[in-house]
PDB file of C-alpha atoms in Angstrom:
ATOM      1  CA  UNK A   1     -47.815 -76.194 196.934  1.00 43.00           C
ATOM      2  CA  UNK A   2     -49.829 -79.271 197.923  1.00 46.00           C
ATOM      3  CA  UNK A   3     -47.239 -81.442 199.683  1.00 61.00           C
ATOM      4  CA  UNK A   4     -45.563 -82.424 196.446  1.00 73.00           C
ATOM      5  CA  UNK A   5     -42.179 -82.777 198.153  1.00 73.00           C
ATOM      6  CA  UNK A   6     -42.975 -86.385 199.076  1.00 72.00           C
ATOM      7  CA  UNK A   7     -43.696 -87.356 195.466  1.00 78.00           C
ATOM      8  CA  UNK A   8     -40.539 -85.570 194.319  1.00 79.00           C
ATOM      9  CA  UNK A   9     -38.546 -87.452 196.958  1.00 79.00           C
ATOM     10  CA  UNK A  10     -39.938 -90.804 195.766  1.00 79.00           C
ATOM     11  CA  UNK A  11     -38.760 -89.948 192.261  1.00 84.00           C
ATOM     12  CA  UNK A  12     -35.325 -89.053 193.636  1.00 82.00           C
ATOM     13  CA  UNK A  13     -35.082 -92.425 195.447  1.00 82.00           C
ATOM     14  CA  UNK A  14     -35.942 -94.342 192.292  1.00 84.00           C
ATOM     15  CA  UNK A  15     -33.798 -92.123 190.068  1.00 86.00           C
ATOM     16  CA  UNK A  16     -30.755 -92.642 192.300  1.00 86.00           C
ATOM     17  CA  UNK A  17     -31.505 -96.370 192.403  1.00 84.00           C
ATOM     18  CA  UNK A  18     -31.409 -96.493 188.588  1.00 85.00           C
ATOM     19  CA  UNK A  19     -28.161 -94.501 188.497  1.00 86.00           C
ATOM     20  CA  UNK A  20     -26.560 -96.905 190.978  1.00 83.00           C
ATOM     21  CA  UNK A  21     -27.853-100.000 189.161  1.00 82.00           C
ATOM     22  CA  UNK A  22     -26.638 -98.718 185.796  1.00 85.00           C
ATOM     23  CA  UNK A  23     -23.164 -98.375 187.331  1.00 73.00           C
ATOM     24  CA  UNK A  24     -23.027 -94.654 186.580  1.00 54.00           C
ATOM     25  CA  UNK A  25     -22.827 -93.730 190.236  1.00 55.00           C
ATOM     26  CA  UNK A  26     -19.599 -92.195 191.412  1.00 55.00           C
ATOM     27  CA  UNK A  27     -20.348 -93.279 194.978  1.00 60.00           C
ATOM     28  CA  UNK A  28     -20.512 -96.672 196.639  1.00 70.00           C
ATOM     29  CA  UNK A  29     -23.091 -98.570 194.556  1.00 76.00           C
ATOM     30  CA  UNK A  30     -24.805-100.099 197.584  1.00 82.00           C
ATOM     31  CA  UNK A  31     -25.521 -96.725 199.196  1.00 81.00           C
ATOM     32  CA  UNK A  32     -28.576 -94.872 197.999  1.00 80.00           C
ATOM     33  CA  UNK A  33     -26.944 -91.491 197.629  1.00 81.00           C
ATOM     34  CA  UNK A  34     -25.235 -89.610 194.884  1.00 81.00           C
ATOM     35  CA  UNK A  35     -25.945 -87.185 192.089  1.00 80.00           C
ATOM     36  CA  UNK A  36     -29.689 -86.768 192.734  1.00 83.00           C
ATOM     37  CA  UNK A  37     -30.102 -87.890 196.343  1.00 81.00           C
ATOM     38  CA  UNK A  38     -28.419 -86.669 199.499  1.00 80.00           C
ATOM     39  CA  UNK A  39     -29.983 -88.473 202.491  1.00 72.00           C
ATOM     40  CA  UNK A  40     -28.871 -85.655 204.823  1.00 71.00           C
ATOM     41  CA  UNK A  41     -30.928 -83.152 202.813  1.00 71.00           C
ATOM     42  CA  UNK A  42     -33.746 -85.201 201.286  1.00 65.00           C
ATOM     43  CA  UNK A  43     -35.870 -86.412 204.201  1.00 70.00           C
ATOM     44  CA  UNK A  44     -39.527 -87.232 204.737  1.00 70.00           C
ATOM     45  CA  UNK A  45     -41.833 -88.503 207.441  1.00 75.00           C
ATOM     46  CA  UNK A  46     -44.093 -90.092 204.823  1.00 75.00           C
ATOM     47  CA  UNK A  47     -44.514 -93.887 205.198  1.00 82.00           C
ATOM     48  CA  UNK A  48     -44.362 -94.465 201.446  1.00 79.00           C
ATOM     49  CA  UNK A  49     -41.061 -92.588 201.305  1.00 79.00           C
ATOM     50  CA  UNK A  50     -39.663 -94.731 204.120  1.00 82.00           C
ATOM     51  CA  UNK A  51     -40.641 -98.032 202.490  1.00 86.00           C
ATOM     52  CA  UNK A  52     -39.397 -96.883 199.074  1.00 85.00           C
ATOM     53  CA  UNK A  53     -36.060 -95.972 200.602  1.00 84.00           C
ATOM     54  CA  UNK A  54     -35.950 -99.327 202.417  1.00 88.00           C
ATOM     55  CA  UNK A  55     -36.820-101.281 199.245  1.00 90.00           C
ATOM     56  CA  UNK A  56     -34.252 -99.386 197.167  1.00 89.00           C
ATOM     57  CA  UNK A  57     -31.439 -99.868 199.679  1.00 89.00           C
ATOM     58  CA  UNK A  58     -32.208-103.579 200.046  1.00 92.00           C
ATOM     59  CA  UNK A  59     -32.274-103.994 196.269  1.00 90.00           C
ATOM     60  CA  UNK A  60     -28.848-102.386 195.937  1.00 91.00           C
ATOM     61  CA  UNK A  61     -27.343-104.753 198.508  1.00 93.00           C
ATOM     62  CA  UNK A  62     -28.818-107.733 196.659  1.00 92.00           C
ATOM     63  CA  UNK A  63     -27.917-106.606 193.146  1.00 89.00           C
ATOM     64  CA  UNK A  64     -24.361-105.694 194.129  1.00 89.00           C
ATOM     65  CA  UNK A  65     -23.936-109.100 195.831  1.00 90.00           C
ATOM     66  CA  UNK A  66     -23.438-107.767 199.345  1.00 93.00           C
ATOM     67  CA  UNK A  67     -25.296-110.832 200.567  1.00 95.00           C
ATOM     68  CA  UNK A  68     -24.154-110.826 204.163  1.00 96.00           C
ATOM     69  CA  UNK A  69     -25.276-107.211 204.666  1.00 96.00           C
ATOM     70  CA  UNK A  70     -28.549-107.913 202.820  1.00 96.00           C
ATOM     71  CA  UNK A  71     -29.197-111.008 204.938  1.00 97.00           C
ATOM     72  CA  UNK A  72     -28.402-109.210 208.176  1.00 97.00           C
ATOM     73  CA  UNK A  73     -30.736-106.375 207.159  1.00 95.00           C
ATOM     74  CA  UNK A  74     -33.458-108.925 206.332  1.00 97.00           C
ATOM     75  CA  UNK A  75     -33.144-110.422 209.818  1.00 97.00           C
ATOM     76  CA  UNK A  76     -33.116-107.050 211.571  1.00 96.00           C
ATOM     77  CA  UNK A  77     -36.000-105.471 209.656  1.00 94.00           C
ATOM     78  CA  UNK A  78     -38.159-108.564 209.146  1.00 95.00           C
ATOM     79  CA  UNK A  79     -41.600-107.798 207.716  1.00 95.00           C
ATOM     80  CA  UNK A  80     -41.187-104.027 208.105  1.00 93.00           C
ATOM     81  CA  UNK A  81     -41.958-103.404 204.439  1.00 92.00           C
ATOM     82  CA  UNK A  82     -45.130-105.472 204.167  1.00 92.00           C
ATOM     83  CA  UNK A  83     -46.427-104.267 207.529  1.00 94.00           C
ATOM     84  CA  UNK A  84     -45.742-100.614 206.733  1.00 91.00           C
ATOM     85  CA  UNK A  85     -47.291-100.693 203.256  1.00 88.00           C
ATOM     86  CA  UNK A  86     -49.518-103.790 203.076  1.00 90.00           C
ATOM     87  CA  UNK A  87     -51.200-102.919 199.797  1.00 87.00           C
ATOM     88  CA  UNK A  88     -48.117-102.023 197.780  1.00 86.00           C
ATOM     89  CA  UNK A  89     -47.579-104.136 194.676  1.00 85.00           C
ATOM     90  CA  UNK A  90     -43.898-104.822 195.343  1.00 90.00           C
ATOM     91  CA  UNK A  91     -44.515-106.777 198.566  1.00 93.00           C
ATOM     92  CA  UNK A  92     -43.921-110.080 196.778  1.00 95.00           C
ATOM     93  CA  UNK A  93     -40.653-108.834 195.279  1.00 95.00           C
ATOM     94  CA  UNK A  94     -39.439-107.502 198.613  1.00 96.00           C
ATOM     95  CA  UNK A  95     -40.245-110.791 200.370  1.00 97.00           C
ATOM     96  CA  UNK A  96     -38.407-112.678 197.647  1.00 97.00           C
ATOM     97  CA  UNK A  97     -35.418-110.294 197.833  1.00 97.00           C
ATOM     98  CA  UNK A  98     -35.154-111.029 201.546  1.00 97.00           C
ATOM     99  CA  UNK A  99     -35.439-114.787 200.989  1.00 98.00           C
ATOM    100  CA  UNK A 100     -32.755-114.985 198.317  1.00 98.00           C
ATOM    101  CA  UNK A 101     -30.494-112.617 200.266  1.00 97.00           C
ATOM    102  CA  UNK A 102     -30.859-114.865 203.297  1.00 98.00           C
ATOM    103  CA  UNK A 103     -30.046-118.007 201.300  1.00 98.00           C
ATOM    104  CA  UNK A 104     -27.064-116.286 199.684  1.00 97.00           C
ATOM    105  CA  UNK A 105     -25.916-115.005 203.065  1.00 97.00           C
ATOM    106  CA  UNK A 106     -26.278-118.507 204.518  1.00 98.00           C
ATOM    107  CA  UNK A 107     -24.136-119.986 201.748  1.00 96.00           C
ATOM    108  CA  UNK A 108     -21.557-117.227 202.096  1.00 95.00           C
ATOM    109  CA  UNK A 109     -21.263-117.185 205.902  1.00 96.00           C
ATOM    110  CA  UNK A 110     -22.608-120.612 206.961  1.00 96.00           C
ATOM    111  CA  UNK A 111     -24.842-118.833 209.529  1.00 96.00           C
ATOM    112  CA  UNK A 112     -27.804-121.025 210.395  1.00 97.00           C
ATOM    113  CA  UNK A 113     -29.989-118.055 211.364  1.00 98.00           C
ATOM    114  CA  UNK A 114     -29.938-116.912 207.736  1.00 98.00           C
ATOM    115  CA  UNK A 115     -30.991-120.336 206.439  1.00 98.00           C
ATOM    116  CA  UNK A 116     -33.759-120.641 209.028  1.00 98.00           C
ATOM    117  CA  UNK A 117     -35.201-117.226 208.107  1.00 98.00           C
ATOM    118  CA  UNK A 118     -34.899-118.024 204.381  1.00 98.00           C
ATOM    119  CA  UNK A 119     -36.873-121.249 204.775  1.00 98.00           C
ATOM    120  CA  UNK A 120     -39.639-119.371 206.573  1.00 98.00           C
ATOM    121  CA  UNK A 121     -39.951-116.834 203.736  1.00 98.00           C
ATOM    122  CA  UNK A 122     -39.706-119.589 201.123  1.00 98.00           C
ATOM    123  CA  UNK A 123     -42.709-121.315 202.716  1.00 98.00           C
ATOM    124  CA  UNK A 124     -44.661-118.055 202.518  1.00 98.00           C
ATOM    125  CA  UNK A 125     -43.859-117.690 198.817  1.00 98.00           C
ATOM    126  CA  UNK A 126     -44.757-121.341 198.137  1.00 98.00           C
ATOM    127  CA  UNK A 127     -48.078-120.620 199.858  1.00 98.00           C
ATOM    128  CA  UNK A 128     -48.719-117.790 197.402  1.00 97.00           C
ATOM    129  CA  UNK A 129     -48.050-120.149 194.507  1.00 98.00           C
ATOM    130  CA  UNK A 130     -50.344-122.831 195.951  1.00 98.00           C
ATOM    131  CA  UNK A 131     -53.046-120.172 196.374  1.00 98.00           C
ATOM    132  CA  UNK A 132     -52.893-119.586 192.616  1.00 97.00           C
ATOM    133  CA  UNK A 133     -50.490-116.665 192.246  1.00 96.00           C
ATOM    134  CA  UNK A 134     -48.934-117.088 188.770  1.00 94.00           C
ATOM    135  CA  UNK A 135     -46.286-114.403 189.384  1.00 95.00           C
ATOM    136  CA  UNK A 136     -44.081-116.271 191.839  1.00 97.00           C
ATOM    137  CA  UNK A 137     -43.209-119.525 190.053  1.00 98.00           C
ATOM    138  CA  UNK A 138     -39.704-118.293 189.177  1.00 98.00           C
ATOM    139  CA  UNK A 139     -39.204-117.248 192.818  1.00 98.00           C
ATOM    140  CA  UNK A 140     -40.216-120.703 194.072  1.00 98.00           C
ATOM    141  CA  UNK A 141     -37.884-122.439 191.611  1.00 98.00           C
ATOM    142  CA  UNK A 142     -34.798-120.393 192.416  1.00 98.00           C
ATOM    143  CA  UNK A 143     -35.425-120.666 196.153  1.00 98.00           C
ATOM    144  CA  UNK A 144     -35.692-124.438 195.678  1.00 98.00           C
ATOM    145  CA  UNK A 145     -32.304-124.245 193.939  1.00 98.00           C
ATOM    146  CA  UNK A 146     -30.812-122.210 196.772  1.00 98.00           C
ATOM    147  CA  UNK A 147     -32.165-124.670 199.329  1.00 98.00           C
ATOM    148  CA  UNK A 148     -30.813-127.628 197.369  1.00 98.00           C
ATOM    149  CA  UNK A 149     -27.414-125.947 197.095  1.00 97.00           C
ATOM    150  CA  UNK A 150     -27.205-125.595 200.875  1.00 97.00           C
ATOM    151  CA  UNK A 151     -28.153-129.263 201.232  1.00 96.00           C
ATOM    152  CA  UNK A 152     -25.405-130.276 198.780  1.00 96.00           C
ATOM    153  CA  UNK A 153     -27.986-131.719 196.388  1.00 97.00           C
ATOM    154  CA  UNK A 154     -25.998-130.821 193.272  1.00 97.00           C
ATOM    155  CA  UNK A 155     -28.265-132.255 190.580  1.00 98.00           C
ATOM    156  CA  UNK A 156     -31.460-130.815 192.060  1.00 98.00           C
ATOM    157  CA  UNK A 157     -29.816-127.410 192.515  1.00 98.00           C
ATOM    158  CA  UNK A 158     -28.653-127.346 188.876  1.00 98.00           C
ATOM    159  CA  UNK A 159     -32.073-128.461 187.635  1.00 98.00           C
ATOM    160  CA  UNK A 160     -33.926-125.830 189.671  1.00 98.00           C
ATOM    161  CA  UNK A 161     -31.564-122.984 188.717  1.00 98.00           C
ATOM    162  CA  UNK A 162     -31.955-123.848 185.031  1.00 98.00           C
ATOM    163  CA  UNK A 163     -35.728-124.133 185.369  1.00 98.00           C
ATOM    164  CA  UNK A 164     -35.963-120.819 187.266  1.00 98.00           C
ATOM    165  CA  UNK A 165     -33.930-119.047 184.583  1.00 98.00           C
ATOM    166  CA  UNK A 166     -36.112-120.497 181.818  1.00 98.00           C
ATOM    167  CA  UNK A 167     -39.380-119.544 183.551  1.00 98.00           C
ATOM    168  CA  UNK A 168     -38.183-116.020 184.359  1.00 98.00           C
ATOM    169  CA  UNK A 169     -37.085-115.598 180.734  1.00 98.00           C
ATOM    170  CA  UNK A 170     -40.359-116.932 179.341  1.00 97.00           C
ATOM    171  CA  UNK A 171     -42.405-114.710 181.645  1.00 97.00           C
ATOM    172  CA  UNK A 172     -40.335-111.585 180.876  1.00 96.00           C
ATOM    173  CA  UNK A 173     -38.644-111.045 184.241  1.00 95.00           C
ATOM    174  CA  UNK A 174     -35.287-110.082 182.757  1.00 95.00           C
ATOM    175  CA  UNK A 175     -33.931-108.574 185.978  1.00 91.00           C
ATOM    176  CA  UNK A 176     -34.491-111.933 187.626  1.00 96.00           C
ATOM    177  CA  UNK A 177     -32.951-113.848 184.721  1.00 97.00           C
ATOM    178  CA  UNK A 178     -29.761-111.872 185.383  1.00 95.00           C
ATOM    179  CA  UNK A 179     -29.929-112.416 189.141  1.00 96.00           C
ATOM    180  CA  UNK A 180     -30.661-116.136 188.785  1.00 97.00           C
ATOM    181  CA  UNK A 181     -27.767-116.605 186.349  1.00 97.00           C
ATOM    182  CA  UNK A 182     -25.498-114.818 188.783  1.00 96.00           C
ATOM    183  CA  UNK A 183     -26.654-117.010 191.665  1.00 97.00           C
ATOM    184  CA  UNK A 184     -26.237-120.143 189.504  1.00 98.00           C
ATOM    185  CA  UNK A 185     -22.724-119.077 188.465  1.00 97.00           C
ATOM    186  CA  UNK A 186     -21.874-118.394 192.093  1.00 95.00           C
ATOM    187  CA  UNK A 187     -23.078-121.885 192.974  1.00 97.00           C
ATOM    188  CA  UNK A 188     -21.022-123.492 190.221  1.00 96.00           C
ATOM    189  CA  UNK A 189     -17.829-121.651 191.175  1.00 92.00           C
TER     190      UNK A 189
END
């Protein structure tokens, strides 16, 4: 056996994530445990395992709208993910997940620390777009909408949410279309 336990564990993390996201989990949807993953049994010292677990847990908090917990986690852990695995392709997604969780947490709780941290991450993502990254336009638009919503700029917020949804749809980011529609609906309610 050539240390294949770590690869098997990564599959378990992602498998349990999919079970939770598909609402087939019999446990709390925001906890990465259940039919295929028991965190007390399935452990690893591998950095990739740690960041995959971190990413999966953060995604569950975001997708199940536990914004305050997601925002608090974003503050506490900061750039842990990108510093621990700098070359991993999902760094942009993880940074965006933190930013939108922070904006959502700010709207939900009115905590200024969440808004301040969200603005900082938004500037980073805007920098990626200005540097020519074509894969973050939908992120920039929805974060503009979130920012406008906190500033009570109703028309700009509506415009940016609609634009973000359209761009995500056109570019094939269906998971983000769903998230953006949920955020827009939350704003309108």
